[in-house]
Amino acid sequence: MDCNPRSLLYILLLLSSCVTSAFPIIYPPNEVNLLDSKASQGELGWISYPSHGWEEISGVDEHYTPIRTFQVCNVMEYSQNNWLRTNWIPRQSAQKVYVELKFTLRDCNSIPLVLGTCKETFNLLYLETDDDQGSHFREHQFSKIDTIAADESFTQTDLGDRILKLNTEVREVGPVSKKGFYLAFQDVGACVALVSVRVYFKKCPYTVRNLASFPDTVPMDSQSLVEVKGSCVNHSKEEEPPRMYCSTEGEWLVPIGKCLCNPGHEERSNTCQMCRAGFYKSTLGNMECSKCPPHSFSHHEGSLHCGCEKNYFRAEGDPASMACTRPPSAPRNVISSINETSVILDWSWPEDAGGRKDVTFIVVCKRCRGVADNGSISGTQHCEPCRSSVRFLPRATGLQNTTVTVGDLLAHTNYTFEIEAQNGVSSLAPKMRQYAAVTITTNQAAPSPVTVIRKEKTSRNSVSLSWQEPERPNGIILDYEIKYYEKEEQETSYTILRARGCNVTLNGLKPNTAYLLQIRARTAAGYGASSPSFQFETSPDSFSISSESSQVVLIAISSSVAIILLTVLLYVLIGRFCCRSKSKHPDEKRLQFGNGHLRLPGIRTYVDPHTYEDPSQAVHEFAKELDASCIAIDKVVGAGEFGEVCSGRLKLPSKKEICVAIKTLKGGYTDKQRRDFLAEASIMGQFDHPNIIRLEGVVTRSKPVMIVIEYMENGSLDSFLRKHDAQFTGIQLVGMLRGIASGMKYLSDMGYVHRDLAARNILVNSNLVCKVSDFGLSRVLEDDPEAAYTTRGGKIPIRWTAPEAIAYRKFTSASDAWSYGIVLWEVMSYGERPYWEMSNQDVIKAVDEGYRLPPPMDCPATLYQLMLDCWQKERNNRPKFEQIVSILDKLIRNPGSLKITANTTSRPANLLLDRSSSEAPSMGTMGDWMDGMRTLPCKEAFSGVSYSSCDTLAKTSTEDLKKVGVTIVGPQKKIVSSLKALESHNKNGPVPV
Ligand code: AMP
């Protein structure tokens, strides 16, 4: 092929088949074109110099889009210098420009006859100017960029075909600083076709990274990077300032920092979009919006949190992601176990914790007073918060476990405990809060021991002591008992003092001697345990004193002697006048015992009113005369020997109105009756003890004559127990018994023998406190329907009385102890009649033969043992009331010991009637069997009936028993069941008659 213009045209026609890309060229986004020859459809208007050098030719590209190309091929001629200059190209913001050339170049070898002149390169040059210079063209002004050689050229194939190769060369130009520039192509004798020329510069294009937008940025010409600050997209906030670097190649590098979507927005395709309804986002961040948690909702887009449904709440610290919750339901299955004045409350977890884990419990203590109705609490209750001294273990609020121990409650008091389960939202829904309540009545309890004793002052013969009230008084402390003895004597001889306050001075001590001392407090519930032994020593006998001080001592001693003599004289004189008077409330009462017995009679003793010449004088000495106008009678509550017993109210001036019982003397009485009636007040008025019925006063100066005593809401103990059969706990019963024993101890200490101690003569108040009542002298037994005449004359309540008192009227505190044993039996059998319907004669006989009442049903073994001890034939072997009190105190302190019942332990063989056993006796004869049964009343009854065999007897029914006088249910059942057992026992053969 030769090198004329036509053959070049042929080259261009071939071009379209050589371009491999079948698609329009898309330039990279980081390249900004300043010139693209292909984009121009019409003439480019570049300057060609000389004019026969480069020529502009139209063609089509591979897509048949028209393009403009330039070519030159003056290879046949020498000294070629053909210039082609572009139009002025504005620089824009470019710092460095790139020139991309696409061209074809024929290798000289393929052109025949051109050797020596043909070239295979051309030059690329440029010229910077601030303005377009039009057609003005100066060769020398241009600077060379590079000599461009073809990588590819026309090459010959084996078949002799020529294949056109398109060359692409890119050259950098820069830095450029003027407003624009020209490019020029210098041909020095090559055959070249310039298919396209593109001039561009590079930039880092607008982008969004990490929710920050970065603008188009033109890189620097130098090697250094351009730092670019990003700005956060809408609804986002900078977490760390966003930055990126734009490289010289137009690439974004090293993104630093970022922006986060605002609450209520989430990241979606490089933007922050609002959360949809039903979703929420409460925090700044690029996490997705979350679905509303259970029991909450969001109706709007862009919610920061979800609102709670009705009756559901969110506590202050609850995260938005947490479900809405509600207060828990009430605790379940509250169980209380009472131990004296403390109670353990146990309950189950609430059924519904409200959806939370922070459930705790609070226990509210209320002290409730109901209108007492025979010991039970009626419907109307008045409650007040418990005293702050009530102790909760571990605490009353914020309990994590389902149990609490409440201590230091008052004895015999009704309490209501409200147990509420609480969680974090309870305070937000006060109306939804629920609690479980339990009502309890505490038992009686003695005060806790005194633990702190201090020695204040010691001298040769005296010591002053003070102490702290017991930690748990369990009631009002009536007084303290101080017992002390010489350490050496080891309690064989001791002294007892009583003090109302918490200090005492012990006088009359031996000098230089060690003493041991114990203190115990007393309340209505009796004595508490003694304090640990406290040792003190008096000062030595001989100690040196200065002559000056000895003078003072001498004066002091002589004046003391004078004072003592004066006091003794006064005492003797006053004693003459007032030998029978008593101090009603002495602050200290001194008792002295030697070898455990009364040694010095300093104790206030009971004075028999009958020793007064005029018994009415005794009444006025021991009883307060009341004005009848202070007394209001309400109703009749019982019948006494001398008249009705009423309930009413007593209002003394400047005192609170109190409930009282009023015993009246019915009209038409004789002088003796009046005396006997008032004798009870004379006796009662001498006593001052919580377990002895208290006398308020008497009305003797107007009619009716009245004895006013404290009111005991539950009446007499026997009927009270029968009314509440099997309703009390063992501890409650023991509490009552302890009260009676404590009252009896007081009476025996006073030297008073009751003679008629029985449950019917014990009164019970609303707090279950038992008090001994019914004081009289000869009439005591006269007015007791239980009293029967003995062979020696006088009436005696046989079933309650000790054998020696029945036999020869030996009434002592020891015979009272026997009666106490019977009361014990009555209490434990809930008011059963001792010896049932046995005749008095049979009782006397049986007791004399050594038979004793059997243990009542479920009677604790210790209590039955105590009964048996009280029923010792030898009266000195019976326990003293002090011992009884201490035995009962031990039981109260250790209620577990009540669990062992007498029925289950081995019992003495000489029981009168064992109602709990149903074993058939294996006796030969009917008489033996009756003896074996120890059913004296029955034996007696059956003795008048003729039975031919045990078979006949075994067919006996309850009705038959009634006919023969066995009317009490206990023995009836026992006998019938024993007979039935006997019947089956005898099936094997007849029993000899
Ligand atoms: P008396 O004459 O002491 O045997 O009393 C007769 C009845 O009156 C008793 O059985 C009681 O039911 C009742 N009674 C006596 N004293 C009181 C009292 N202080 N409080 C309440 N009821 C009493």
PDB file of N, CA and C in Angstrom, residues 74 231 257 304 330 345 436 538 610 674 683 715 871 880 924 951 967:
ATOM      1  N   ASN A  74       3.628  12.675   5.519  1.00  0.00           N
ATOM      2  CA  ASN A  74       4.523  13.195   4.482  1.00  0.00           C
ATOM      3  C   ASN A  74       5.874  12.495   4.603  1.00  0.00           C
ATOM      4  N   SER A 231     -19.076  16.892  56.243  1.00  0.00           N
ATOM      5  CA  SER A 231     -20.171  17.418  57.079  1.00  0.00           C
ATOM      6  C   SER A 231     -21.256  16.352  57.209  1.00  0.00           C
ATOM      7  N   GLY A 257     -13.094   9.452  61.688  1.00  0.00           N
ATOM      8  CA  GLY A 257     -14.270  10.050  62.345  1.00  0.00           C
ATOM      9  C   GLY A 257     -15.552   9.612  61.654  1.00  0.00           C
ATOM     10  N   LEU A 304     -38.731   8.218  69.568  1.00  0.00           N
ATOM     11  CA  LEU A 304     -37.541   7.990  70.381  1.00  0.00           C
ATOM     12  C   LEU A 304     -37.769   6.836  71.345  1.00  0.00           C
ATOM     13  N   ALA A 330     -50.450  -9.799  94.948  1.00  0.00           N
ATOM     14  CA  ALA A 330     -50.169  -9.935  96.388  1.00  0.00           C
ATOM     15  C   ALA A 330     -49.416 -11.237  96.664  1.00  0.00           C
ATOM     16  N   LEU A 345     -43.206 -14.827 109.959  1.00  0.00           N
ATOM     17  CA  LEU A 345     -44.151 -14.781 108.838  1.00  0.00           C
ATOM     18  C   LEU A 345     -43.462 -15.381 107.617  1.00  0.00           C
ATOM     19  N   ALA A 436     -51.195  -8.966 101.120  1.00  0.00           N
ATOM     20  CA  ALA A 436     -51.836 -10.068 101.840  1.00  0.00           C
ATOM     21  C   ALA A 436     -51.755  -9.717 103.319  1.00  0.00           C
ATOM     22  N   THR A 538     -17.591  -5.469 149.310  1.00  0.00           N
ATOM     23  CA  THR A 538     -17.671  -4.277 150.151  1.00  0.00           C
ATOM     24  C   THR A 538     -16.259  -3.857 150.537  1.00  0.00           C
ATOM     25  N   HIS A 610     -60.945 -11.026 160.228  1.00  0.00           N
ATOM     26  CA  HIS A 610     -61.700 -11.476 161.394  1.00  0.00           C
ATOM     27  C   HIS A 610     -60.948 -11.265 162.707  1.00  0.00           C
ATOM     28  N   ARG A 674     -73.577  -9.029 155.736  1.00  0.00           N
ATOM     29  CA  ARG A 674     -72.883  -7.800 155.322  1.00  0.00           C
ATOM     30  C   ARG A 674     -71.389  -7.931 155.627  1.00  0.00           C
ATOM     31  N   ILE A 683     -60.043  -8.589 152.208  1.00  0.00           N
ATOM     32  CA  ILE A 683     -58.931  -9.483 151.837  1.00  0.00           C
ATOM     33  C   ILE A 683     -58.331  -9.032 150.502  1.00  0.00           C
ATOM     34  N   GLY A 715     -64.992 -13.524 131.929  1.00  0.00           N
ATOM     35  CA  GLY A 715     -65.669 -14.228 133.020  1.00  0.00           C
ATOM     36  C   GLY A 715     -64.834 -15.328 133.632  1.00  0.00           C
ATOM     37  N   TRP A 871     -50.222 -33.627 143.238  1.00  0.00           N
ATOM     38  CA  TRP A 871     -51.101 -34.585 143.909  1.00  0.00           C
ATOM     39  C   TRP A 871     -50.331 -35.608 144.756  1.00  0.00           C
ATOM     40  N   LYS A 880     -43.593 -26.076 145.423  1.00  0.00           N
ATOM     41  CA  LYS A 880     -44.010 -24.748 145.897  1.00  0.00           C
ATOM     42  C   LYS A 880     -44.458 -23.962 144.664  1.00  0.00           C
ATOM     43  N   GLY A 924     -59.852 -61.363 134.845  1.00  0.00           N
ATOM     44  CA  GLY A 924     -60.643 -62.579 134.971  1.00  0.00           C
ATOM     45  C   GLY A 924     -62.097 -62.301 135.280  1.00  0.00           C
ATOM     46  N   ASP A 951     -70.268 -60.939 128.057  1.00  0.00           N
ATOM     47  CA  ASP A 951     -70.974 -60.782 126.777  1.00  0.00           C
ATOM     48  C   ASP A 951     -72.099 -59.785 126.931  1.00  0.00           C
ATOM     49  N   THR A 967     -73.102 -40.247 132.919  1.00  0.00           N
ATOM     50  CA  THR A 967     -73.671 -39.270 131.982  1.00  0.00           C
ATOM     51  C   THR A 967     -72.637 -38.446 131.259  1.00  0.00           C
TER      52      THR A 967
END
